[in-house]
Every structure is written in structure tokens, then in C-alpha cells.
mmCIF file of C-alpha atoms and ligand atoms in Angstrom:
data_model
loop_
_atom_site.group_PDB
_atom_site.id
_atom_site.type_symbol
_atom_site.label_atom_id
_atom_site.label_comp_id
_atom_site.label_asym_id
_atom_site.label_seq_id
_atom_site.Cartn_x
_atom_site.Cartn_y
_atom_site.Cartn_z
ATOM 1 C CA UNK A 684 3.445 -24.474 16.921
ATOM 2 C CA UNK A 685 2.284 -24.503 13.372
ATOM 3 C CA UNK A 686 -0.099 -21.414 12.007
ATOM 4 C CA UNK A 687 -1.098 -20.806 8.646
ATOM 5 C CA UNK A 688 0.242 -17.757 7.553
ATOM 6 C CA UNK A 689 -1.330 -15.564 5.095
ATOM 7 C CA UNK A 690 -0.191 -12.319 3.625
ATOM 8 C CA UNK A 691 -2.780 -9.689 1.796
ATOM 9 C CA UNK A 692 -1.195 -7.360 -0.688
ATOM 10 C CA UNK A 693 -3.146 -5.217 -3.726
ATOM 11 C CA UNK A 694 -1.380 -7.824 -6.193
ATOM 12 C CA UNK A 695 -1.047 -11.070 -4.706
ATOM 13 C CA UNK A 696 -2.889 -13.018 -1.618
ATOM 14 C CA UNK A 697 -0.229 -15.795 -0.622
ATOM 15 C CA UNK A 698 0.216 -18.264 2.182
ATOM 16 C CA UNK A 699 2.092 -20.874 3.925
ATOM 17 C CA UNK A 700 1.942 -22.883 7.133
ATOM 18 C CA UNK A 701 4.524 -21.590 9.303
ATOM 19 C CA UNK A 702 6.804 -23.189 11.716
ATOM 20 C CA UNK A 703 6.731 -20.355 14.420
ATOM 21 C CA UNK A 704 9.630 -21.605 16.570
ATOM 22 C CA UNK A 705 11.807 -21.292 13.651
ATOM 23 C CA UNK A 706 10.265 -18.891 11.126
ATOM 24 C CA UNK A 707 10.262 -21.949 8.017
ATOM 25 C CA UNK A 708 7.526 -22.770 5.874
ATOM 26 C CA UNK A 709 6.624 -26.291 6.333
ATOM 27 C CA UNK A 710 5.406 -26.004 2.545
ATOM 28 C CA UNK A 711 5.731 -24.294 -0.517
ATOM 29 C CA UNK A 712 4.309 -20.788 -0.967
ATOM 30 C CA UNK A 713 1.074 -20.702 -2.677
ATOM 31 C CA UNK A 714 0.113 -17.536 -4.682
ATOM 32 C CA UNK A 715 -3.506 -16.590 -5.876
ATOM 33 C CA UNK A 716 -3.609 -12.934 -7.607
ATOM 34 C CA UNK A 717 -5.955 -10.781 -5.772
ATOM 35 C CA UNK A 718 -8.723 -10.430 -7.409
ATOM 36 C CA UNK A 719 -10.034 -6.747 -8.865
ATOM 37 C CA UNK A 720 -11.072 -4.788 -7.303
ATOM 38 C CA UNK A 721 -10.221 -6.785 -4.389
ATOM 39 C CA UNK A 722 -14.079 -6.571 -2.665
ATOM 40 C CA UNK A 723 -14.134 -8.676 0.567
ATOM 41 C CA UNK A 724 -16.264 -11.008 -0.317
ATOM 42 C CA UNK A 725 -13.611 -11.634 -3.256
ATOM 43 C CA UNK A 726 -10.699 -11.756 -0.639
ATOM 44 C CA UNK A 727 -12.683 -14.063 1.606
ATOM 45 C CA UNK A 728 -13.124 -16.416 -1.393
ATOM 46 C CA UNK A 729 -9.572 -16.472 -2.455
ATOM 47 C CA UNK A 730 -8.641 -17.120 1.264
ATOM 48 C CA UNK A 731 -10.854 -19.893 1.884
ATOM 49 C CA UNK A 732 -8.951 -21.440 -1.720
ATOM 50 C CA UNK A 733 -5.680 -21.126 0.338
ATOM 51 C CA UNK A 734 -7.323 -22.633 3.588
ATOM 52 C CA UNK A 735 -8.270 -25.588 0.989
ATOM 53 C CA UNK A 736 -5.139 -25.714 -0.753
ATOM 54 C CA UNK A 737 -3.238 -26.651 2.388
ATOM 55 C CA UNK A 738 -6.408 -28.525 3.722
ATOM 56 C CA UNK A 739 -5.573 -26.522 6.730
ATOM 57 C CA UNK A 740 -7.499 -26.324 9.972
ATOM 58 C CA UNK A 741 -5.955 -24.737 13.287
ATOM 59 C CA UNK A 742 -4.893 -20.744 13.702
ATOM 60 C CA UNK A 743 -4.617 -18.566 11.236
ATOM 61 C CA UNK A 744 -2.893 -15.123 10.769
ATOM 62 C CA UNK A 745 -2.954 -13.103 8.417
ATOM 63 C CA UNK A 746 -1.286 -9.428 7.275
ATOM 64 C CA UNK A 747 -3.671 -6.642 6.364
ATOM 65 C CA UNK A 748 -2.607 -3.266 4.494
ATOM 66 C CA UNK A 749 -4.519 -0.670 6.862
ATOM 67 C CA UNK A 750 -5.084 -0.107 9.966
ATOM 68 C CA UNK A 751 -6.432 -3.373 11.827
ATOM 69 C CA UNK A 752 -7.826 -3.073 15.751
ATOM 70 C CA UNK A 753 -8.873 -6.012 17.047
ATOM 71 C CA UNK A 754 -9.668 -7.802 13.880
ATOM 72 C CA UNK A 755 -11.567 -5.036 12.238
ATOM 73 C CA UNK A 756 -10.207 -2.401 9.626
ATOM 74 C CA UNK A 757 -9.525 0.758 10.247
ATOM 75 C CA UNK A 758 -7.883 2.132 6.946
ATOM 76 C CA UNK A 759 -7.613 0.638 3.617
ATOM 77 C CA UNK A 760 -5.054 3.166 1.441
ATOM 78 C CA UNK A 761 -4.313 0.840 -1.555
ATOM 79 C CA UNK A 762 -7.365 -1.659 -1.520
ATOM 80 C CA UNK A 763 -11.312 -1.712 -1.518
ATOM 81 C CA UNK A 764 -12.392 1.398 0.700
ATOM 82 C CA UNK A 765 -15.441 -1.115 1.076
ATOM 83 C CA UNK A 766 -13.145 -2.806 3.877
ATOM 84 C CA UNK A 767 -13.412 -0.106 6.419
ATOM 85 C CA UNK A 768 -15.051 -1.238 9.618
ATOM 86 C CA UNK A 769 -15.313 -5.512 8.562
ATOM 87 C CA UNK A 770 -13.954 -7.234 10.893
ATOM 88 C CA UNK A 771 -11.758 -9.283 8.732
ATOM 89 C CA UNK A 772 -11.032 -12.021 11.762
ATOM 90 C CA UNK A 773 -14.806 -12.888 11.874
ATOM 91 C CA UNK A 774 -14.895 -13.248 8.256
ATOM 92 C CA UNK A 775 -12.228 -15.487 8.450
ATOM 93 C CA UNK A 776 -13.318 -17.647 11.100
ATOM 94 C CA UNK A 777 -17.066 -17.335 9.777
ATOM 95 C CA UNK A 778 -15.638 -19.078 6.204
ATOM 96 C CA UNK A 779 -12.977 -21.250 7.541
ATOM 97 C CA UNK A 780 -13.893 -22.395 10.547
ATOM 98 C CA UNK A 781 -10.330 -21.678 11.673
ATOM 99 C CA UNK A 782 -9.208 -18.849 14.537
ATOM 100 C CA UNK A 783 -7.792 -15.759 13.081
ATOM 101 C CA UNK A 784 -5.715 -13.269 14.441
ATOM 102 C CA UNK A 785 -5.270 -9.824 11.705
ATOM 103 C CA UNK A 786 -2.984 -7.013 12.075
ATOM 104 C CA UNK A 787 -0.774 -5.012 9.792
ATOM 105 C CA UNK A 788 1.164 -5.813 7.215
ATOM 106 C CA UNK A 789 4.306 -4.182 7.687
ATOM 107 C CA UNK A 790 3.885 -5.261 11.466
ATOM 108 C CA UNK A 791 3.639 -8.540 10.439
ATOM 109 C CA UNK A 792 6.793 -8.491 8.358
ATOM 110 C CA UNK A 793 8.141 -6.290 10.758
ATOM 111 C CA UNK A 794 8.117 -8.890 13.519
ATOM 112 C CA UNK A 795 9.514 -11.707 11.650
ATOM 113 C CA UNK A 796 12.587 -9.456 10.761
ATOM 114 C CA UNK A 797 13.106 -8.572 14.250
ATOM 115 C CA UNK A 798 12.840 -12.252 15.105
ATOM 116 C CA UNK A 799 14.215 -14.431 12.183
ATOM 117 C CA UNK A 800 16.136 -11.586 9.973
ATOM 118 C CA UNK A 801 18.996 -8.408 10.070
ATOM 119 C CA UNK A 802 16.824 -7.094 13.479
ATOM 120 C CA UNK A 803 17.641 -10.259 15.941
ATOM 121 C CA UNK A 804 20.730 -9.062 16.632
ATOM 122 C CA UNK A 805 19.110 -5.609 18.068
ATOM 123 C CA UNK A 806 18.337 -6.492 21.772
ATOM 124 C CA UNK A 807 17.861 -3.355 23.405
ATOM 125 C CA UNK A 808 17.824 -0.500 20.333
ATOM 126 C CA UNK A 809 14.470 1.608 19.304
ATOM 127 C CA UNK A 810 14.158 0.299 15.481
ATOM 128 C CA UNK A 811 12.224 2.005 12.672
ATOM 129 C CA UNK A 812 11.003 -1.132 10.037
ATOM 130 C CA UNK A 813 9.744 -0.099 6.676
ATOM 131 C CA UNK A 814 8.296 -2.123 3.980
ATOM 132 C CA UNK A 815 8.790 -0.711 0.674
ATOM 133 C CA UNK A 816 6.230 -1.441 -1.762
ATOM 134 C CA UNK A 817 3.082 0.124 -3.749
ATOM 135 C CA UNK A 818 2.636 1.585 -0.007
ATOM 136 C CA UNK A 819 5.491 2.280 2.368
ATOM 137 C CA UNK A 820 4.390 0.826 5.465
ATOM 138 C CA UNK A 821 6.023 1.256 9.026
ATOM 139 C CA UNK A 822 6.534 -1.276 12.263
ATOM 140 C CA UNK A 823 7.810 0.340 15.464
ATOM 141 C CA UNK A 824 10.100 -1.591 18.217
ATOM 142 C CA UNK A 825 11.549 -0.063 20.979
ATOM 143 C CA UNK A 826 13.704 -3.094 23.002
ATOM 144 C CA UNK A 827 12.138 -5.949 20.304
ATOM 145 C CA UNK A 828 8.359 -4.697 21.492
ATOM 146 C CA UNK A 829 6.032 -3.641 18.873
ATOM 147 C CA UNK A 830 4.326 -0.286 18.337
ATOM 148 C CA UNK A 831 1.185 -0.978 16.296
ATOM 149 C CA UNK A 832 -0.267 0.811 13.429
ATOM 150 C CA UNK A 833 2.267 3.468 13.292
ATOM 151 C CA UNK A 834 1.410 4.088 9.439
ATOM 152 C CA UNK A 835 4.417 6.194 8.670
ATOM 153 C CA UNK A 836 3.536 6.167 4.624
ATOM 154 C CA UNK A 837 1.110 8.598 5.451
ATOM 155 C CA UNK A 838 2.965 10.848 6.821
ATOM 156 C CA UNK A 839 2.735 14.378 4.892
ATOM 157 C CA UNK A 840 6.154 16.255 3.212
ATOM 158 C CA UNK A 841 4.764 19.586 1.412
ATOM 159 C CA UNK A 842 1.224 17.669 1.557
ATOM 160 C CA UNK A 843 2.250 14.552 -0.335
ATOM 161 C CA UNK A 844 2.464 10.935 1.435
ATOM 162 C CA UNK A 845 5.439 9.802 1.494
ATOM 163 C CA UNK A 846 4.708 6.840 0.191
ATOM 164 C CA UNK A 847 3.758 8.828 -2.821
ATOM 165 C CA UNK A 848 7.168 10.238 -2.883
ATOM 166 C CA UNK A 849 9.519 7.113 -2.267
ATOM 167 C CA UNK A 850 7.010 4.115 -2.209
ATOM 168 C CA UNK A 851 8.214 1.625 -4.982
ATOM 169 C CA UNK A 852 5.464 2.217 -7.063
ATOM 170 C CA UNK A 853 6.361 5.912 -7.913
ATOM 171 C CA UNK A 854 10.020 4.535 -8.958
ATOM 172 C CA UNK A 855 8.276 2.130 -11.442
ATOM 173 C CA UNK A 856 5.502 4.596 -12.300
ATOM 174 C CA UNK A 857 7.995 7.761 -12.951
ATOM 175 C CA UNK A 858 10.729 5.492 -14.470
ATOM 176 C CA UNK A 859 12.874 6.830 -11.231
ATOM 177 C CA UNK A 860 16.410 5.742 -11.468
ATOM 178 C CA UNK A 861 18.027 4.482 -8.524
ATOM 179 C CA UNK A 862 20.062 7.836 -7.982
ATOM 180 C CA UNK A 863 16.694 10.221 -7.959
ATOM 181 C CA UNK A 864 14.589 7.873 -5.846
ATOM 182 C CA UNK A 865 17.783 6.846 -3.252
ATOM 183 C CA UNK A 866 17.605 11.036 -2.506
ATOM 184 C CA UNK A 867 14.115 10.557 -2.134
ATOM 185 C CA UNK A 868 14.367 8.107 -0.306
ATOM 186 C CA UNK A 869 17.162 9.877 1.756
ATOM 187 C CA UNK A 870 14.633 12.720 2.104
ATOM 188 C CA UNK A 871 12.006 10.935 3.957
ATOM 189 C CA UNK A 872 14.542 8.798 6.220
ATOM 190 C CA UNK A 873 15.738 12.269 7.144
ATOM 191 C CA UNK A 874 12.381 13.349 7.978
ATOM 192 C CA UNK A 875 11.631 10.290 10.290
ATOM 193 C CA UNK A 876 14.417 10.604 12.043
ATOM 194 C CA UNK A 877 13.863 14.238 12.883
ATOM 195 C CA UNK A 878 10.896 13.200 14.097
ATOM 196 C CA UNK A 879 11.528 9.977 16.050
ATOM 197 C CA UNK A 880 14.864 9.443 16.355
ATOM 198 C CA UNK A 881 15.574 5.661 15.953
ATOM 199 C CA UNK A 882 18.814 3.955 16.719
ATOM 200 C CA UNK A 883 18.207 1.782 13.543
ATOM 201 C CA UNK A 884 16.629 1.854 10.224
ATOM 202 C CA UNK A 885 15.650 -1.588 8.646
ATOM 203 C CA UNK A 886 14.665 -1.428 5.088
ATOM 204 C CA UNK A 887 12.372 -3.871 3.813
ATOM 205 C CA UNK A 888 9.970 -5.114 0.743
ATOM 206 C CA UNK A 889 10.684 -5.989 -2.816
ATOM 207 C CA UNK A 890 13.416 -3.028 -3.516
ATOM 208 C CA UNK A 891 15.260 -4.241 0.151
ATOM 209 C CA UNK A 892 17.240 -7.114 -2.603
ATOM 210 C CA UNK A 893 18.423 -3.794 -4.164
ATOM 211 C CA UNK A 894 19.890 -2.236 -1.365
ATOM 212 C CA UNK A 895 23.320 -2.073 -3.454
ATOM 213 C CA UNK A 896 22.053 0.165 -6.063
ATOM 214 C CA UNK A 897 20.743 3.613 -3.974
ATOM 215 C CA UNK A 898 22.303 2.376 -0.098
ATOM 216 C CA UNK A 899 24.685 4.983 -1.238
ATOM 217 C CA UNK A 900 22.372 8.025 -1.542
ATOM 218 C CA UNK A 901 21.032 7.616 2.270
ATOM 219 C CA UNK A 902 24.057 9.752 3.381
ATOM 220 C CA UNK A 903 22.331 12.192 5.767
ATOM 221 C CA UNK A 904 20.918 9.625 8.668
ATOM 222 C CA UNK A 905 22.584 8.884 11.593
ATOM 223 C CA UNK A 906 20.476 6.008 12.599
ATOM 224 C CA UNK A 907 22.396 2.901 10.746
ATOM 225 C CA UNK A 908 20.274 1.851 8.003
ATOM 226 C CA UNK A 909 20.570 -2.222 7.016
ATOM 227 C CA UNK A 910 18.599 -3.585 4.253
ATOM 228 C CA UNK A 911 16.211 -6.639 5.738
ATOM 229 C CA UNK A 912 17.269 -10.164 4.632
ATOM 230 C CA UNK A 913 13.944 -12.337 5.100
ATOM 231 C CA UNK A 914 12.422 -11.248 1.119
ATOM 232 C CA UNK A 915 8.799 -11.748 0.610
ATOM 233 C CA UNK A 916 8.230 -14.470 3.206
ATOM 234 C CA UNK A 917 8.724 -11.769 6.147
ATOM 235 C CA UNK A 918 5.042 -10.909 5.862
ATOM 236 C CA UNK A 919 3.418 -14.533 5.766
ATOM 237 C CA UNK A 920 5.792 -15.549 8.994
ATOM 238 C CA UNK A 921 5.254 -12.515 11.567
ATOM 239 C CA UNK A 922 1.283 -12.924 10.225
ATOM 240 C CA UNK A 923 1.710 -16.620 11.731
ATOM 241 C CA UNK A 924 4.038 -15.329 15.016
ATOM 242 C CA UNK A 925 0.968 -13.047 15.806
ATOM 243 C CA UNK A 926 -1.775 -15.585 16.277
ATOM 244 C CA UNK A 927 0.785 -18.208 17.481
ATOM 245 C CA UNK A 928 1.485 -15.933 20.675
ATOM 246 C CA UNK A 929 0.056 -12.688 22.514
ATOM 247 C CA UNK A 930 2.115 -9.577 21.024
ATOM 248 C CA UNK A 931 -1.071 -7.623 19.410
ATOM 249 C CA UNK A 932 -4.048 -6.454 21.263
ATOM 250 C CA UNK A 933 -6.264 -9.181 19.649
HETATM 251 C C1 BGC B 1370 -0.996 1.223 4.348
HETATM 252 C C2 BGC B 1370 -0.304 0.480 5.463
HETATM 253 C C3 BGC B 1370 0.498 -0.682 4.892
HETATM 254 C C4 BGC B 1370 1.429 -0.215 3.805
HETATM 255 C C5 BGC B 1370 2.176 -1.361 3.149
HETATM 256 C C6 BGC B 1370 0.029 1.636 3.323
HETATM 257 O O1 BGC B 1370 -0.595 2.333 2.290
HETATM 258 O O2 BGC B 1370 -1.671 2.347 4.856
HETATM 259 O O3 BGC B 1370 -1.233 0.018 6.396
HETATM 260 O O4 BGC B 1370 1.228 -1.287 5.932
HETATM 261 O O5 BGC B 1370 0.711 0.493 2.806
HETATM 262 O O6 BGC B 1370 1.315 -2.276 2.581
#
């Protein structure tokens, strides 16, 4: 099956139609900025240019970064606070014309790592994903199933987010070199495995190319920690896996 995949970050809005059998774009990438400060009538706007763009019409999925329940939002950290409560899927469909299934981001990406990147080969494990980005967001799979909306950024270390601690933004922000934030990093990792004990650790997002320069600081997990290997694609395929077949509550 074919799905249009669509990925919604704070920076960029991109999408692709996806082969879902095996995880390839069928076309090239196409980028739009999002526009500030990223209202939804704005997002619906640039959406319906991708929907164009592709001249698309059949499912679409798309990857949301907060909280999503059944198409609606529940949390928007890094975007609009204006998106609370739409239900993005209607406002899809509404514009397009097209079926939409929303969730997560990081589940999104999440997915299509487990499926089509460094997490195929774990069958039976309990795997943490993360997404490193402006946000740190968090996919859960114990035995390849998915945990929804586990929002591990959020989680608090002497009242800070942790995303605020080790998210990539801070490292850019605070001029972090790879030493300083690969102990923070180290820091949290610790932290989430106190607290849920996975068998593996997949690290995804933009610095997951970098895994080379601070892989070295994690030293204090057990859990085996593997950078992910599917880039900035990840998000746009498991966004297309989702509506393509029944894994959310939709
Ligand atoms: C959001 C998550 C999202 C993550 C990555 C966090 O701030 O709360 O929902 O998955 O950023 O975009």
C-alpha cells in the first residue's frame, strides 16, 4: 500500500508518499518551512501545499509533536499552544479530502526504526526509542508492540525536562561540546533506565549521525545503546505505517 506520509516538526513540515511494505519513498522529499508561529490554520495550509504537490489523494499519516488521542491533541510543548484539543485528523480530512490517521512523532519514527532500521533485528526485547531534537521525544516497544504517548522529554531531573537538559537544542543553544552533553546525555539514559529498565536503547534524530562523537560518554547503562540508522525519513515512514495498518488506537 501507498500512504502519504507527512512529518510536523517546529522547523520544517515535510512529506513523501510511502511504500509501506518496504519503508521507500516512491518520490523525493518535499520540504515547506513551518510557518511562524506555526497557528493551525497555517499548518493546515502548508499541508494541503504538500497534498497538492504530490497531487495526492488516498490515506494520509502524519507525525505530531504532542500528545495525539484519536486524532486530537493533547499537548503541544514546542509549537502553537493554540493546538490543544483540534482534532488535527478532521482538519486534515476537512481540507484534503483524504483519510488521516495522527499520532506522535517520535512514535512515528519510532515504528519505522523498529520495522525498516537498527530495531528489526529486536524480536522479543522491551526497547526504549528516543528522538533527539529541539524536544527529546520517546516511543515504547515491548516484543515490537508500541506504547503510545510515553513523552519521556518531560520527564523532571531536579525540576528541569530533560529535554531541557540533553535535547539537541540546549547543545546548540549552550555551545555544549560533545564531551559535556554525552554526560548529559549519560545522565538521563541512567535515569530511564532506573526507572524502566529496557533491554535496549535506540538513539535517534538529527545528532543519531553523530553517534561517534559522545557514544563514548554513555558508560553507565546496561541496556545496549545503538544509534538508529533510518535519518530524517524515520518520521515521514512510521507516519505512513500508522494509517496504512491498525497499530494506534485511531
Ligand atoms: C513533545 C513530544 C515529541 C518530542 C519530539 C516533545 O517536546 O512533547 O510529543 O515527540 O518533543 O518532537
Amino acid at each position: 500500500m501507498t500512504v502519504l506520509g507527512i512529518d510536523i516538526g517546529g522547523s520544517g513540515i515535510k512529506g513523501a508518499p510511502v511504500d509501506v511494505k518496504t519503508g521507500e519513498f516512491l518520490e523525493e522529499r518535499y520540504r515547506i518551512p513551518t510557518p511562524s508561529p506555526g497557528k493551525p490554520e497555517q499548518v493546515i495550509e502548508v499541508i494541503k501545499q504538500i497534498v497538492d504537490h504530490f497531487n495526492w489523494e488516498g490515506k494520509i499519516g502524519a507525525g505530531f509533536p504532542g500528545v495525539v488521542r484519536r486524532g486530537v491533541i493533547g499537548t503541544a510543548a514546542n509549537v502553537s499552544k493554540d493546538w490543544i484539543g483540534q482534532n488535527l485528523a478532521k482538519l486534515i480530512k476537512d481540507a484534503t479530502g483524504n483519510k488521516t490517521t495522527i499520532l506522535n512523532d517520535a512514535d512515528a519514527a519510532g515504528l519505522a526504526e523498529m520495522r525498516f532500521g537498527s530495531g528489526k533485528k529486536y524480536e522479543d526485547e522491551f526497547v526504549l526509542f528516543l528522538t533527539i531534537g529541539t524536544g527529546i521525544g520517546s516511543a515504547l516497544f515491548v516484543k515490537r508492540e508500541l506504547w503510545p504517548n510515553s513523552e519521556l522529554g518531560h520527564l523532571k531531573i531536579r525540576g528541569k525536562d530533560v529535554e531541557r537538559i540533553a535535547g539537541d537544542g540546549v547543545r546548540t543553544e549552550k555551545n555544549l561540546s560533545w564531551k559535556k552533553w554525552g554526560k548529559r546525555l549519560d545522565k538521563v539514559l541512567q535515569t530511564y533506565e532506573f526507572l524502566l529498565n529496557p533491554d535496549v536503547i535506540i538513539l535517534g534524530g538529527g545528532v543519531s549521525k553523530k553517534f561517534e562523537n559522545y557514544g563514548k560518554y554513555l558508560k553507565n547503562i546496561d541496556a545496549e545503546v545503538i544509534p538508529a540508522v533510518l535519518r530524517n525519513q524515520a518520521g515521514i515512514v512510521g507516519a505512513a505505517m500508522a494509517a496504512a495498518e491498525s497499530i494506534i488506537i485511531d
